[in-house]
């Protein structure tokens, strides 16, 4: 999983509601192990809805995000 250390104002992460301290564990069922892996998976799913699995504290959430221009 990949921890979110900081969120830039106006970034995609901020727009979809990620928070500092969240862990991105999976996108589209694929395990996220590094920033490079995250970028690779996101590039595979350009302009499509993506199911993200996020660990926040002791809870695990699944969200579906649609790319918006």
PDB file of C-alpha atoms in Angstrom:
ATOM      1  CA  UNK A   1       0.000   0.000   0.000  1.00  0.00           C
ATOM      2  CA  UNK A   2       1.003   3.604  -0.547  1.00  0.00           C
ATOM      3  CA  UNK A   3       0.593   6.221   2.191  1.00  0.00           C
ATOM      4  CA  UNK A   4      -0.576   9.717   1.341  1.00  0.00           C
ATOM      5  CA  UNK A   5       1.900  12.059   3.033  1.00  0.00           C
ATOM      6  CA  UNK A   6       0.609  15.374   1.747  1.00  0.00           C
ATOM      7  CA  UNK A   7      -2.115  16.608  -0.557  1.00  0.00           C
ATOM      8  CA  UNK A   8      -1.504  19.490  -2.933  1.00  0.00           C
ATOM      9  CA  UNK A   9      -4.268  22.061  -3.205  1.00  0.00           C
ATOM     10  CA  UNK A  10      -6.304  21.487  -6.378  1.00  0.00           C
ATOM     11  CA  UNK A  11      -4.771  18.058  -7.025  1.00  0.00           C
ATOM     12  CA  UNK A  12      -6.688  15.004  -8.189  1.00  0.00           C
ATOM     13  CA  UNK A  13      -6.152  13.488  -4.735  1.00  0.00           C
ATOM     14  CA  UNK A  14      -7.829  16.487  -3.092  1.00  0.00           C
ATOM     15  CA  UNK A  15     -10.703  16.467  -5.580  1.00  0.00           C
ATOM     16  CA  UNK A  16     -11.528  12.824  -4.895  1.00  0.00           C
ATOM     17  CA  UNK A  17     -11.349  13.288  -1.127  1.00  0.00           C
ATOM     18  CA  UNK A  18      -8.115  11.566  -0.169  1.00  0.00           C
ATOM     19  CA  UNK A  19      -6.636  12.707   3.126  1.00  0.00           C
ATOM     20  CA  UNK A  20      -3.131  12.789   4.540  1.00  0.00           C
ATOM     21  CA  UNK A  21      -2.480   9.491   6.286  1.00  0.00           C
ATOM     22  CA  UNK A  22      -4.750   7.469   3.969  1.00  0.00           C
ATOM     23  CA  UNK A  23      -3.310   4.328   2.431  1.00  0.00           C
ATOM     24  CA  UNK A  24      -4.119   3.463  -1.168  1.00  0.00           C
ATOM     25  CA  UNK A  25      -4.178  -0.330  -1.082  1.00  0.00           C
ATOM     26  CA  UNK A  26      -5.731  -1.247  -4.454  1.00  0.00           C
ATOM     27  CA  UNK A  27      -7.052   0.293  -7.664  1.00  0.00           C
ATOM     28  CA  UNK A  28      -9.262  -1.895  -9.829  1.00  0.00           C
ATOM     29  CA  UNK A  29      -8.281  -4.826  -7.620  1.00  0.00           C
ATOM     30  CA  UNK A  30      -4.569  -4.356  -8.327  1.00  0.00           C
ATOM     31  CA  UNK A  31      -2.366  -3.961  -5.273  1.00  0.00           C
ATOM     32  CA  UNK A  32      -0.521  -0.643  -5.016  1.00  0.00           C
ATOM     33  CA  UNK A  33       3.030  -1.036  -3.744  1.00  0.00           C
ATOM     34  CA  UNK A  34       4.726   2.163  -4.938  1.00  0.00           C
ATOM     35  CA  UNK A  35       4.147   5.539  -6.572  1.00  0.00           C
ATOM     36  CA  UNK A  36       5.438   4.102  -9.841  1.00  0.00           C
ATOM     37  CA  UNK A  37       2.881   1.296  -9.600  1.00  0.00           C
ATOM     38  CA  UNK A  38       0.111   3.812  -8.893  1.00  0.00           C
ATOM     39  CA  UNK A  39       1.069   5.889 -11.934  1.00  0.00           C
ATOM     40  CA  UNK A  40       1.184   2.769 -14.139  1.00  0.00           C
ATOM     41  CA  UNK A  41      -2.267   1.604 -13.078  1.00  0.00           C
ATOM     42  CA  UNK A  42      -3.785   5.082 -13.446  1.00  0.00           C
ATOM     43  CA  UNK A  43      -2.363   5.337 -16.978  1.00  0.00           C
ATOM     44  CA  UNK A  44      -4.051   2.012 -17.855  1.00  0.00           C
ATOM     45  CA  UNK A  45      -7.455   3.341 -16.850  1.00  0.00           C
ATOM     46  CA  UNK A  46      -7.441   6.827 -18.356  1.00  0.00           C
ATOM     47  CA  UNK A  47     -10.939   8.311 -18.744  1.00  0.00           C
ATOM     48  CA  UNK A  48     -12.621   5.375 -17.023  1.00  0.00           C
ATOM     49  CA  UNK A  49     -14.204   4.895 -13.659  1.00  0.00           C
ATOM     50  CA  UNK A  50     -11.755   3.414 -11.202  1.00  0.00           C
ATOM     51  CA  UNK A  51     -12.483   1.476  -8.027  1.00  0.00           C
ATOM     52  CA  UNK A  52     -10.088   2.543  -5.267  1.00  0.00           C
ATOM     53  CA  UNK A  53      -9.593   0.716  -1.982  1.00  0.00           C
ATOM     54  CA  UNK A  54      -8.436   3.080   0.754  1.00  0.00           C
ATOM     55  CA  UNK A  55      -7.444   2.327   4.336  1.00  0.00           C
ATOM     56  CA  UNK A  56      -8.225   5.223   6.670  1.00  0.00           C
ATOM     57  CA  UNK A  57      -7.389   4.509  10.279  1.00  0.00           C
ATOM     58  CA  UNK A  58      -8.824   1.101  11.083  1.00  0.00           C
ATOM     59  CA  UNK A  59     -11.451   1.282   8.327  1.00  0.00           C
ATOM     60  CA  UNK A  60     -11.260   0.167   4.720  1.00  0.00           C
ATOM     61  CA  UNK A  61     -13.318   1.995   2.109  1.00  0.00           C
ATOM     62  CA  UNK A  62     -14.029   1.296  -1.528  1.00  0.00           C
ATOM     63  CA  UNK A  63     -14.827   4.216  -3.807  1.00  0.00           C
ATOM     64  CA  UNK A  64     -15.521   4.487  -7.507  1.00  0.00           C
ATOM     65  CA  UNK A  65     -14.141   7.645  -9.082  1.00  0.00           C
ATOM     66  CA  UNK A  66     -14.826   8.914 -12.553  1.00  0.00           C
ATOM     67  CA  UNK A  67     -12.232  11.030 -14.332  1.00  0.00           C
ATOM     68  CA  UNK A  68     -13.540  14.545 -14.787  1.00  0.00           C
ATOM     69  CA  UNK A  69     -11.959  17.160 -17.040  1.00  0.00           C
TER      70      UNK A  69
END
